[in-house]
mmCIF file of N, CA and C in Angstrom:
data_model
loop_
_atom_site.group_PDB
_atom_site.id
_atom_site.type_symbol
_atom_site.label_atom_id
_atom_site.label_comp_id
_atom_site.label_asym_id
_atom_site.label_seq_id
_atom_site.Cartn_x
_atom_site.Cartn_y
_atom_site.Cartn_z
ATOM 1 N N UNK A 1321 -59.525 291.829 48.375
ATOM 2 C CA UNK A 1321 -59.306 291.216 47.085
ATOM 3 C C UNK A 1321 -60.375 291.704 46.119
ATOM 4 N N UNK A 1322 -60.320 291.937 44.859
ATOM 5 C CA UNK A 1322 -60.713 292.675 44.118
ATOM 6 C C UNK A 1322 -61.634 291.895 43.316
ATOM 7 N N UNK A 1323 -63.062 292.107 42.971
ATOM 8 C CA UNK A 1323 -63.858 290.801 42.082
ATOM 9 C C UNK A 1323 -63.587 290.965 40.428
ATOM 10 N N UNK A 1324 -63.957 290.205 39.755
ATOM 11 C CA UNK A 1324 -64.251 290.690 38.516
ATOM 12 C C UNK A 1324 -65.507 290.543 37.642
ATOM 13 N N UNK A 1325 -65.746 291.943 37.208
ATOM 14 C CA UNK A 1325 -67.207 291.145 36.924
ATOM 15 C C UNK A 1325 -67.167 290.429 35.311
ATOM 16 N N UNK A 1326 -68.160 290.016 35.124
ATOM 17 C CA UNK A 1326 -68.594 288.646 34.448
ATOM 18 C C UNK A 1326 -69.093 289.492 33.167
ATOM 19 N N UNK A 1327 -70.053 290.405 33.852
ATOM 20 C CA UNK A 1327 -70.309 291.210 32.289
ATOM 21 C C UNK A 1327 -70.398 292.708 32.932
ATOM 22 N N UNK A 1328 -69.574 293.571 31.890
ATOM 23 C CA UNK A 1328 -69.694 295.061 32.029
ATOM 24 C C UNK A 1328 -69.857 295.666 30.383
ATOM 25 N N UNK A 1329 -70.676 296.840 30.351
ATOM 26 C CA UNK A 1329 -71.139 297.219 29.278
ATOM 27 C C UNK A 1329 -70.967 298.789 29.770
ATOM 28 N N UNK A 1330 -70.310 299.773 29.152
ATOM 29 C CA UNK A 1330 -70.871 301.174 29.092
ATOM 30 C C UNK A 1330 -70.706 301.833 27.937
ATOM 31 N N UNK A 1331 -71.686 302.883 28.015
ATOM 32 C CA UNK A 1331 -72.269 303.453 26.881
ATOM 33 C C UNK A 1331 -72.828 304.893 27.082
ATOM 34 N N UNK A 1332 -71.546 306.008 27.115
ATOM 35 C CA UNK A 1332 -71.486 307.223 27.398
ATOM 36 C C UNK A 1332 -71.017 307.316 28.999
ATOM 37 N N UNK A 1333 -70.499 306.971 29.600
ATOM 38 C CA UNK A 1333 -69.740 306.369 31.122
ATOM 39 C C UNK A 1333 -68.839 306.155 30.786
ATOM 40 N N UNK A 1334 -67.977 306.916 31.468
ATOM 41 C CA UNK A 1334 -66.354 305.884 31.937
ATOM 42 C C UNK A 1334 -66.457 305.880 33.706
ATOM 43 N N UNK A 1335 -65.791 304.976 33.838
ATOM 44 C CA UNK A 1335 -65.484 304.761 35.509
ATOM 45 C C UNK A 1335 -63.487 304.972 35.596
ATOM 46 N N UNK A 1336 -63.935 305.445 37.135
ATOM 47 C CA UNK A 1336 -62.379 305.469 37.408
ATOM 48 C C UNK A 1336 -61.740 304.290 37.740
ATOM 49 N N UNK A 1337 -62.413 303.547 38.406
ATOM 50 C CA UNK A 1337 -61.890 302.035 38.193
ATOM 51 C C UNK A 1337 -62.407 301.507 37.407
ATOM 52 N N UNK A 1338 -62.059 300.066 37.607
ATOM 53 C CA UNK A 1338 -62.651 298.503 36.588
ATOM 54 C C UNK A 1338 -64.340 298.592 36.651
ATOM 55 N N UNK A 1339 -64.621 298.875 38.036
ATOM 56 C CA UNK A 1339 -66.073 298.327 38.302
ATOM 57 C C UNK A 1339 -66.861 299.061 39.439
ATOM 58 N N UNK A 1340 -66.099 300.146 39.638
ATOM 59 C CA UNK A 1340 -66.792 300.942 40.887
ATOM 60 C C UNK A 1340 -65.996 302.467 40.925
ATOM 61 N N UNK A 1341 -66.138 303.349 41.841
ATOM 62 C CA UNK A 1341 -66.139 304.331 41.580
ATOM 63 C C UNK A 1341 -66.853 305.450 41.561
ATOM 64 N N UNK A 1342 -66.228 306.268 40.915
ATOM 65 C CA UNK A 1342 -66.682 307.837 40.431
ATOM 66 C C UNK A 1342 -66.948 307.008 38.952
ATOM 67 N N UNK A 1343 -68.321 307.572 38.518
ATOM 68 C CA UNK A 1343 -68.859 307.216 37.567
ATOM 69 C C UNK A 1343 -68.752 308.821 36.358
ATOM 70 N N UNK A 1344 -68.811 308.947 35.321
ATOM 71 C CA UNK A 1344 -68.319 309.956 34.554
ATOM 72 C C UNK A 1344 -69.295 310.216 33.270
ATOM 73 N N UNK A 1345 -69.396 310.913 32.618
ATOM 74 C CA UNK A 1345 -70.505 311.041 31.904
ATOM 75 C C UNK A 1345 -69.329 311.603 30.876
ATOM 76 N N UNK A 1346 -69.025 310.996 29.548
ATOM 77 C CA UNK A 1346 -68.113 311.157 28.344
ATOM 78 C C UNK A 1346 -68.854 312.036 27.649
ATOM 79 N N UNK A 1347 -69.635 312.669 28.052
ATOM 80 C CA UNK A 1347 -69.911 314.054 26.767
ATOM 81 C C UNK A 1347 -69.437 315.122 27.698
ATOM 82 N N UNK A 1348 -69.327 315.466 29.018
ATOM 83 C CA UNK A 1348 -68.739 316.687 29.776
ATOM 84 C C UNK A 1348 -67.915 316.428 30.498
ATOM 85 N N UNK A 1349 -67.794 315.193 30.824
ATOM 86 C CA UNK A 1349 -66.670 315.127 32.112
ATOM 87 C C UNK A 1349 -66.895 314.712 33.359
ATOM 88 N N UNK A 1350 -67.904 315.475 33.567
ATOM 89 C CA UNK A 1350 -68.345 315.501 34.708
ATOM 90 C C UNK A 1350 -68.677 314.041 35.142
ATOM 91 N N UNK A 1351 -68.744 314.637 36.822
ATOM 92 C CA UNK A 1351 -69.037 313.150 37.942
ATOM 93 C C UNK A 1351 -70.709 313.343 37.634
ATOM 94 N N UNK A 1352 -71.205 311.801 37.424
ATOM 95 C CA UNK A 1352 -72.876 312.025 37.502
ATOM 96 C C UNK A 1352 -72.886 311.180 38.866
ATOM 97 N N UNK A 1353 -72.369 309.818 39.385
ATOM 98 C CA UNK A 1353 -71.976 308.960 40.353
ATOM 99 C C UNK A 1353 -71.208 308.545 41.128
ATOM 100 N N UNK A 1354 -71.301 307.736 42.553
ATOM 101 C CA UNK A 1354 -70.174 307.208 43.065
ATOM 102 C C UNK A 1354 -71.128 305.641 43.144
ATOM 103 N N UNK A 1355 -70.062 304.676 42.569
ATOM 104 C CA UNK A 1355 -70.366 303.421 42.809
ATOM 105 C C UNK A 1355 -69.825 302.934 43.678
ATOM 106 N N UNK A 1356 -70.192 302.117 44.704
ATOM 107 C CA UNK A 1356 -69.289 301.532 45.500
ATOM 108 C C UNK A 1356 -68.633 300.110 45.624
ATOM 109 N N UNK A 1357 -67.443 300.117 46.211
ATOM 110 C CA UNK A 1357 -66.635 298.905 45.576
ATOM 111 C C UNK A 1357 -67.228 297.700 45.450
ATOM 112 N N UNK A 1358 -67.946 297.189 47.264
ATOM 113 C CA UNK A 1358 -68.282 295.821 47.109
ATOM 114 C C UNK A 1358 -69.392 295.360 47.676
ATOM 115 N N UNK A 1359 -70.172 295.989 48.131
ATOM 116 C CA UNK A 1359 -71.660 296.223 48.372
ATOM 117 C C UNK A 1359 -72.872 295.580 47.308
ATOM 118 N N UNK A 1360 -72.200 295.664 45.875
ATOM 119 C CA UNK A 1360 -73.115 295.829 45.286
ATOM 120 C C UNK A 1360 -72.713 294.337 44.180
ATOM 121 N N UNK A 1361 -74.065 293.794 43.506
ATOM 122 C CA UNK A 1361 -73.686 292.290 42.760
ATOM 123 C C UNK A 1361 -73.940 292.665 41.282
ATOM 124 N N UNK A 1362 -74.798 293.559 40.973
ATOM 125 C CA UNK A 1362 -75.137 294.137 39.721
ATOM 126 C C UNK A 1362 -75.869 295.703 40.180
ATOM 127 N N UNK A 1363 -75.533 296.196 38.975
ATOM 128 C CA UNK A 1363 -76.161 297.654 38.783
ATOM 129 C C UNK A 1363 -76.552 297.921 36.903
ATOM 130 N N UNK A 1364 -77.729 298.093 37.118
ATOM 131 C CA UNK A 1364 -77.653 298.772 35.796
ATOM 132 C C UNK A 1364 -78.256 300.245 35.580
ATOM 133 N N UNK A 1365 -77.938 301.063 35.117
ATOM 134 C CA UNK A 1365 -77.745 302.632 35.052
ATOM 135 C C UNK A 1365 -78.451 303.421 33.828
ATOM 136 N N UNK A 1366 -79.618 303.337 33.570
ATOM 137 C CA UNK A 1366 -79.646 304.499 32.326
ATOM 138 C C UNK A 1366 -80.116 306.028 32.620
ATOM 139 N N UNK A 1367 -79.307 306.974 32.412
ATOM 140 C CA UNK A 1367 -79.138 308.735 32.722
ATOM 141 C C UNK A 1367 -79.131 309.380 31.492
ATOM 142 N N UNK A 1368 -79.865 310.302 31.344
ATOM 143 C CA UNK A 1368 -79.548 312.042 30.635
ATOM 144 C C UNK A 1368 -78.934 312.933 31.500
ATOM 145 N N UNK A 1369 -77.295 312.837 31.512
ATOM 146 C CA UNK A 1369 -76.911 314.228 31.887
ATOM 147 C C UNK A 1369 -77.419 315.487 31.583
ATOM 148 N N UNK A 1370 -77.565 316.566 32.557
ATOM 149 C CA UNK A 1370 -77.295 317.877 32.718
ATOM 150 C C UNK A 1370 -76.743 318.457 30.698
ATOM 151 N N UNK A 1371 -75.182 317.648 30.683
ATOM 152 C CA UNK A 1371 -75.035 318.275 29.454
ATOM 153 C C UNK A 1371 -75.669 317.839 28.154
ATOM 154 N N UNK A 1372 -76.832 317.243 28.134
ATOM 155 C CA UNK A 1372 -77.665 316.611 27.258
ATOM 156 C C UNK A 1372 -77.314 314.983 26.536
ATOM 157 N N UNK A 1373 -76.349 314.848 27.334
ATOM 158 C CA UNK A 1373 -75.762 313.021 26.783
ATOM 159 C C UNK A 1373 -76.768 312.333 27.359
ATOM 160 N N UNK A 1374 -76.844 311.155 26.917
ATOM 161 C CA UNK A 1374 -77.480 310.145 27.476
ATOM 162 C C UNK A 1374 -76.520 308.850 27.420
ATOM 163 N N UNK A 1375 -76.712 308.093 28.663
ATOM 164 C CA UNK A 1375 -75.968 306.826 28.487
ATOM 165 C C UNK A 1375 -76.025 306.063 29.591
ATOM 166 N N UNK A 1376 -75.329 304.995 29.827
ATOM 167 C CA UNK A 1376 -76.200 303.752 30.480
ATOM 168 C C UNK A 1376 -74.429 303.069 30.831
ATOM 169 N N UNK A 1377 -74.686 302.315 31.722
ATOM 170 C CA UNK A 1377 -74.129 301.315 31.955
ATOM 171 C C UNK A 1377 -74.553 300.027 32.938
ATOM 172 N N UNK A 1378 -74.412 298.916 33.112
ATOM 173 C CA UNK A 1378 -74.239 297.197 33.186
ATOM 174 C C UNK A 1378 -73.648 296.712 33.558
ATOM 175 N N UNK A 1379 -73.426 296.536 34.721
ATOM 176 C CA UNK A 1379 -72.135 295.685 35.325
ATOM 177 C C UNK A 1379 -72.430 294.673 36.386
ATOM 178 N N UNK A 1380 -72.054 293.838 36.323
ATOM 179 C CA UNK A 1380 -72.754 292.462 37.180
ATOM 180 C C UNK A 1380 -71.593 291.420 37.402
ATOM 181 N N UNK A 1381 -71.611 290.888 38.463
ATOM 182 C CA UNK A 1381 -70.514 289.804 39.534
ATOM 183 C C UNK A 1381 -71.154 288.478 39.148
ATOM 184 N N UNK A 1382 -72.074 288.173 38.621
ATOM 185 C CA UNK A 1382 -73.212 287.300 38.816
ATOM 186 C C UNK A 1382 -74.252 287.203 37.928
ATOM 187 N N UNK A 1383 -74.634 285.848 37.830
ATOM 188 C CA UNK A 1383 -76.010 285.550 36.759
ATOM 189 C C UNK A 1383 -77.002 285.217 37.950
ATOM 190 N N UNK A 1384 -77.206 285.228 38.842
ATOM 191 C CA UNK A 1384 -78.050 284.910 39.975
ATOM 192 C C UNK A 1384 -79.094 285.927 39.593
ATOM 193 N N UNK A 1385 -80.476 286.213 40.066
ATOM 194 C CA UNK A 1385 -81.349 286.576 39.652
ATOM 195 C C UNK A 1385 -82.030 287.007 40.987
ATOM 196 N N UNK A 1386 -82.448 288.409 41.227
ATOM 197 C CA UNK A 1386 -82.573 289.008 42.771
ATOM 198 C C UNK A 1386 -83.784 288.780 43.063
ATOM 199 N N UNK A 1387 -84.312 288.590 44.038
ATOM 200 C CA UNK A 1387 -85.670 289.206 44.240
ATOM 201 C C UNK A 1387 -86.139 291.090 44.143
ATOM 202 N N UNK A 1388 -86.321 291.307 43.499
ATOM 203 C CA UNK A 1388 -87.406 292.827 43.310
ATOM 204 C C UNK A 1388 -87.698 293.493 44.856
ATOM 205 N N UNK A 1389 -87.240 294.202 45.237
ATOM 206 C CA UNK A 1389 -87.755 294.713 46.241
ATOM 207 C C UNK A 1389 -88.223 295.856 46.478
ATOM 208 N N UNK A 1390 -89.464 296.306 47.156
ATOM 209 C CA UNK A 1390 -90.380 297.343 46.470
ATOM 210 C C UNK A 1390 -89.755 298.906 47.936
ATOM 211 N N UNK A 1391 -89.182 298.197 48.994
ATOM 212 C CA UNK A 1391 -88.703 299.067 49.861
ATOM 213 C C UNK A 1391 -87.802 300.180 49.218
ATOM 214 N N UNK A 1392 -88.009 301.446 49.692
ATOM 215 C CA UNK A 1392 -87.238 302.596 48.872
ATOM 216 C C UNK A 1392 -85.638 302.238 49.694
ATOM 217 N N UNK A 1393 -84.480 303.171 49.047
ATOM 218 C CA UNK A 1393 -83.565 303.014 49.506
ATOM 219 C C UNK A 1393 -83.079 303.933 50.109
ATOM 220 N N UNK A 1394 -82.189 303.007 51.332
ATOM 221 C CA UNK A 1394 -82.256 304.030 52.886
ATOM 222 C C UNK A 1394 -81.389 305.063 52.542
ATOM 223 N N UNK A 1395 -81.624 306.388 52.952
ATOM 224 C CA UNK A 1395 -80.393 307.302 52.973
ATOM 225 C C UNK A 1395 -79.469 308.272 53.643
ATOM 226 N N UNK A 1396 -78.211 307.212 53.783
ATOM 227 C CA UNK A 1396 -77.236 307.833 55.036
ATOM 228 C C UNK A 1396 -76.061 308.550 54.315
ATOM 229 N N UNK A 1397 -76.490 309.786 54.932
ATOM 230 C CA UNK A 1397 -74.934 311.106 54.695
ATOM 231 C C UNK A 1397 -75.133 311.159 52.947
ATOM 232 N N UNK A 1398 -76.557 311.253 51.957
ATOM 233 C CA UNK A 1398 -76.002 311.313 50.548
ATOM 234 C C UNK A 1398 -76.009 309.962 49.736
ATOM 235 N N UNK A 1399 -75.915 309.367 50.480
ATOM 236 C CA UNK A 1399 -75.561 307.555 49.949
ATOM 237 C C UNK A 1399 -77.139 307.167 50.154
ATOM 238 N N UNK A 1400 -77.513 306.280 48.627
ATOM 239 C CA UNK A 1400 -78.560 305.054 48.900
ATOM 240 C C UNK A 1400 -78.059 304.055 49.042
ATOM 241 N N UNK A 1401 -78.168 303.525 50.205
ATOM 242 C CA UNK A 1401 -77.772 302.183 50.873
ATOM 243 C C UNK A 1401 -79.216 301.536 50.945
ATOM 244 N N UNK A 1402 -78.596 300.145 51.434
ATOM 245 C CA UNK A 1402 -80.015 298.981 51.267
ATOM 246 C C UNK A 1402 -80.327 299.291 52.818
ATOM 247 N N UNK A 1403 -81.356 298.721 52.397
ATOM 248 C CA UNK A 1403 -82.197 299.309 53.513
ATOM 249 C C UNK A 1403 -82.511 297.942 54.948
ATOM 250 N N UNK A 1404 -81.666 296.844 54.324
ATOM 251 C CA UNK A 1404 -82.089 295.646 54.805
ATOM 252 C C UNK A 1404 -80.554 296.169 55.976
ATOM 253 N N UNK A 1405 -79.517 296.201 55.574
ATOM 254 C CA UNK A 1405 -78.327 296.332 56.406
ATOM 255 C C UNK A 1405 -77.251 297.704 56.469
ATOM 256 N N UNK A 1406 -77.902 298.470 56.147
ATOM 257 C CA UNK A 1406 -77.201 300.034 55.326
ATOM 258 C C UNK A 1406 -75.874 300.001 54.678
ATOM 259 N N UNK A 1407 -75.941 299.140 53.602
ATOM 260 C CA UNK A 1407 -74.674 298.696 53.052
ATOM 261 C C UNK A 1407 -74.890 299.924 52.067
ATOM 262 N N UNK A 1408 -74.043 300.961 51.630
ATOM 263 C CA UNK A 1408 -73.674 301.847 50.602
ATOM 264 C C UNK A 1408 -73.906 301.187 49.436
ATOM 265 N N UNK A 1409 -74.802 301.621 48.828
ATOM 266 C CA UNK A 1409 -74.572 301.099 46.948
ATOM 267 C C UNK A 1409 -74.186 302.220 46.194
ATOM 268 N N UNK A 1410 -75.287 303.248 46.028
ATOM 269 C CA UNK A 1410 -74.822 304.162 44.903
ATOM 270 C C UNK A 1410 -75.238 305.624 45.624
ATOM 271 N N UNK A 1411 -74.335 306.405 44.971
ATOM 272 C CA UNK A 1411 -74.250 308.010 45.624
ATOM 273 C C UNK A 1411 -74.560 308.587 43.785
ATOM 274 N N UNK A 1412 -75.924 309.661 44.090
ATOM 275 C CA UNK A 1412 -75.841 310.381 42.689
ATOM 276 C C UNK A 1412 -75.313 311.762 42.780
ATOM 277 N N UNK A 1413 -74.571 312.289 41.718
ATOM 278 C CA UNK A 1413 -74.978 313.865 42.154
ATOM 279 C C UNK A 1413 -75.571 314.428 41.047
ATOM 280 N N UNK A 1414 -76.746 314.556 41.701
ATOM 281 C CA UNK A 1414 -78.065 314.760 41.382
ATOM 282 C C UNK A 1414 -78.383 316.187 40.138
ATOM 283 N N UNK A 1415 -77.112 317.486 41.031
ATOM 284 C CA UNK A 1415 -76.990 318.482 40.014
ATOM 285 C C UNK A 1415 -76.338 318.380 38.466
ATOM 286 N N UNK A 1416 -75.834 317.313 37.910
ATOM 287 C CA UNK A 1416 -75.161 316.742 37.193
ATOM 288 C C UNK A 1416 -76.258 315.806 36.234
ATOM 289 N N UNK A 1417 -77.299 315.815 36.532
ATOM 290 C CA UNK A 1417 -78.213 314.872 36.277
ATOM 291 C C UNK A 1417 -79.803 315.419 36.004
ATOM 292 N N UNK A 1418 -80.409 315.145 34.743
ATOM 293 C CA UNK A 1418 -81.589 315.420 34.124
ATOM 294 C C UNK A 1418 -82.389 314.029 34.881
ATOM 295 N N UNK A 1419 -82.469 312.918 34.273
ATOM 296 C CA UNK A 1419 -83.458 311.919 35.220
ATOM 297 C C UNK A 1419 -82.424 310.552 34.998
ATOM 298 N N UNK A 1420 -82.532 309.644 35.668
ATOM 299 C CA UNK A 1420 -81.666 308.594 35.621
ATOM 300 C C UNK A 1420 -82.878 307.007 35.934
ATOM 301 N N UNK A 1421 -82.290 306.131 36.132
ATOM 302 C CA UNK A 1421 -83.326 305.350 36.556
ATOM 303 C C UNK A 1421 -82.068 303.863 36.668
ATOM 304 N N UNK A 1422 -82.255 303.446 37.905
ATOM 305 C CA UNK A 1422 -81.154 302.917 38.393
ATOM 306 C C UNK A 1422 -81.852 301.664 39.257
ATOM 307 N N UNK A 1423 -81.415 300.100 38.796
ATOM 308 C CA UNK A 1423 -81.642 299.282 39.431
ATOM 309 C C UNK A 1423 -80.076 298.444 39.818
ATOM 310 N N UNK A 1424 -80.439 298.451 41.192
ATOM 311 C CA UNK A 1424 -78.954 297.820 41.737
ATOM 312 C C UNK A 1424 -79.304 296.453 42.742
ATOM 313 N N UNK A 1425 -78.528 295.708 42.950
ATOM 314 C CA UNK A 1425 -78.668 294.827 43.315
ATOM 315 C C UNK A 1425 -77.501 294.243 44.596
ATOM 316 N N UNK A 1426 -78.181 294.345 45.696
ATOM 317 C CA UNK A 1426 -77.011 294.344 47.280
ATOM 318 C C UNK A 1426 -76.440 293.116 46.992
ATOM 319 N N UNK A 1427 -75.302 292.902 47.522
ATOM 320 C CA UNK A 1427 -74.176 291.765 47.814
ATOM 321 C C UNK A 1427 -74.590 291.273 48.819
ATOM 322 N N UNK A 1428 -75.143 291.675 50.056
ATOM 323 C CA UNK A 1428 -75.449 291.096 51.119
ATOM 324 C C UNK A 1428 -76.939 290.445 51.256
ATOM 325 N N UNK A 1429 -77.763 291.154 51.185
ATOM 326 C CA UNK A 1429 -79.303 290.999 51.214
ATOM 327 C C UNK A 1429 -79.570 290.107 49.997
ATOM 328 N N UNK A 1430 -78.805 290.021 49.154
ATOM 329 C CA UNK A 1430 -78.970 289.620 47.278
ATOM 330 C C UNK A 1430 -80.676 290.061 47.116
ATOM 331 N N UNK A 1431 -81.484 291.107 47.219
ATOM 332 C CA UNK A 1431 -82.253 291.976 46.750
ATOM 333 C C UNK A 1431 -81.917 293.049 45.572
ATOM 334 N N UNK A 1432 -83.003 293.212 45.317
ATOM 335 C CA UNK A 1432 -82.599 294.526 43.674
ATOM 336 C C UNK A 1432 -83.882 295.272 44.203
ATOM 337 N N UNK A 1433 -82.714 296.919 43.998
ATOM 338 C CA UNK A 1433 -83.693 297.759 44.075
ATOM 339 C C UNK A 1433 -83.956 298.893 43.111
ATOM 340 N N UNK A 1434 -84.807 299.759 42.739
ATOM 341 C CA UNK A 1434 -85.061 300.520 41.628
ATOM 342 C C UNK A 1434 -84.859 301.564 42.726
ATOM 343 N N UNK A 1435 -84.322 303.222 41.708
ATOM 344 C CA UNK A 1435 -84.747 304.240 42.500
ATOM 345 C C UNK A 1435 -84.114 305.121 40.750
ATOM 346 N N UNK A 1436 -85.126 305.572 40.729
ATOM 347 C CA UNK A 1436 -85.230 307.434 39.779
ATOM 348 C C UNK A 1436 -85.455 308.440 40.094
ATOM 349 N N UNK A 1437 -85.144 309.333 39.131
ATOM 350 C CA UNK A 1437 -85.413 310.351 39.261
ATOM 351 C C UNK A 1437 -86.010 311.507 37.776
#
C-alpha cells in the first residue's frame, strides 16, 4: 500500500513517481538518484548537477523529529542504506553530480542521517 507524504517540495527535480524513485535533474534530464519506496520517512536533497543546475528537493511521511545520527551510511551493491538494519535509502549517481548534501531519515530505525559529497 502506497503512503502519502504530508509535505513534498521540488525545485529543479522531477521524480518518476509521487515520492520515490529515479530522481531527475530538469535542466538535462538526466538520473542524479534512486529513492527508495519505503525505507525512508523524510529526505531532504540539495545538488549541483554535472549540467550546472542546482536544485533541491523535501519530502516527508511525517512531522516526527529524528534523532541525528553521526554513523556514516552503510554501503551495499551502490546503495546507502542505514546502517542500524541495511534498509536501502538512497542510491546517487555520482557521475551526474558536482556536490550534493543529503539528509534522510530511516522508517525503521526513525534516525536521520547526513552524507555529501
Amino acid at each position: 500500500m502506497a503512503r502519502s507524504p504530508i509535505k513534498k517540495q521540488l525545485n529543479g527535480v522531477s521524480l518518476l513517481k509521487e515520492y520515490a524513485s529515479w530522481v531527475y535533474c530538469t535542466g538535462c534530464k538526466k538520473t542524479i538518484a534512486y529513492l527508495c519506496y519505503i525505507t525512508y520517512d523524510k529526505c531532504h536533497l540539495d545538488f549541483e548537477c554535472s549540467c550546472g543546475s542546482k536544485g533541491n528537493l523535501y519530502i516527508s511521511f511525517t512531522n516526527a523529529e529524528y534523532a541525528p545520527n553521526k554513523h556514516p551510511l552503510a554501503i551495499v551493491k551502490n546503495r546507502l542504506c542505514c546502517p542500524t538494519d541495511q534498509s536501502p535509502l538512497i542510491t546517487f549517481v555520482e557521475k551526474n553530480l558536482m556536490h550534493y548534501n543529503c539528509h534522510i531519515a530511516c522508517a525503521s530505525c526513525k534516525n536521520e542521517f547526513f552524507h555529501n559529497k
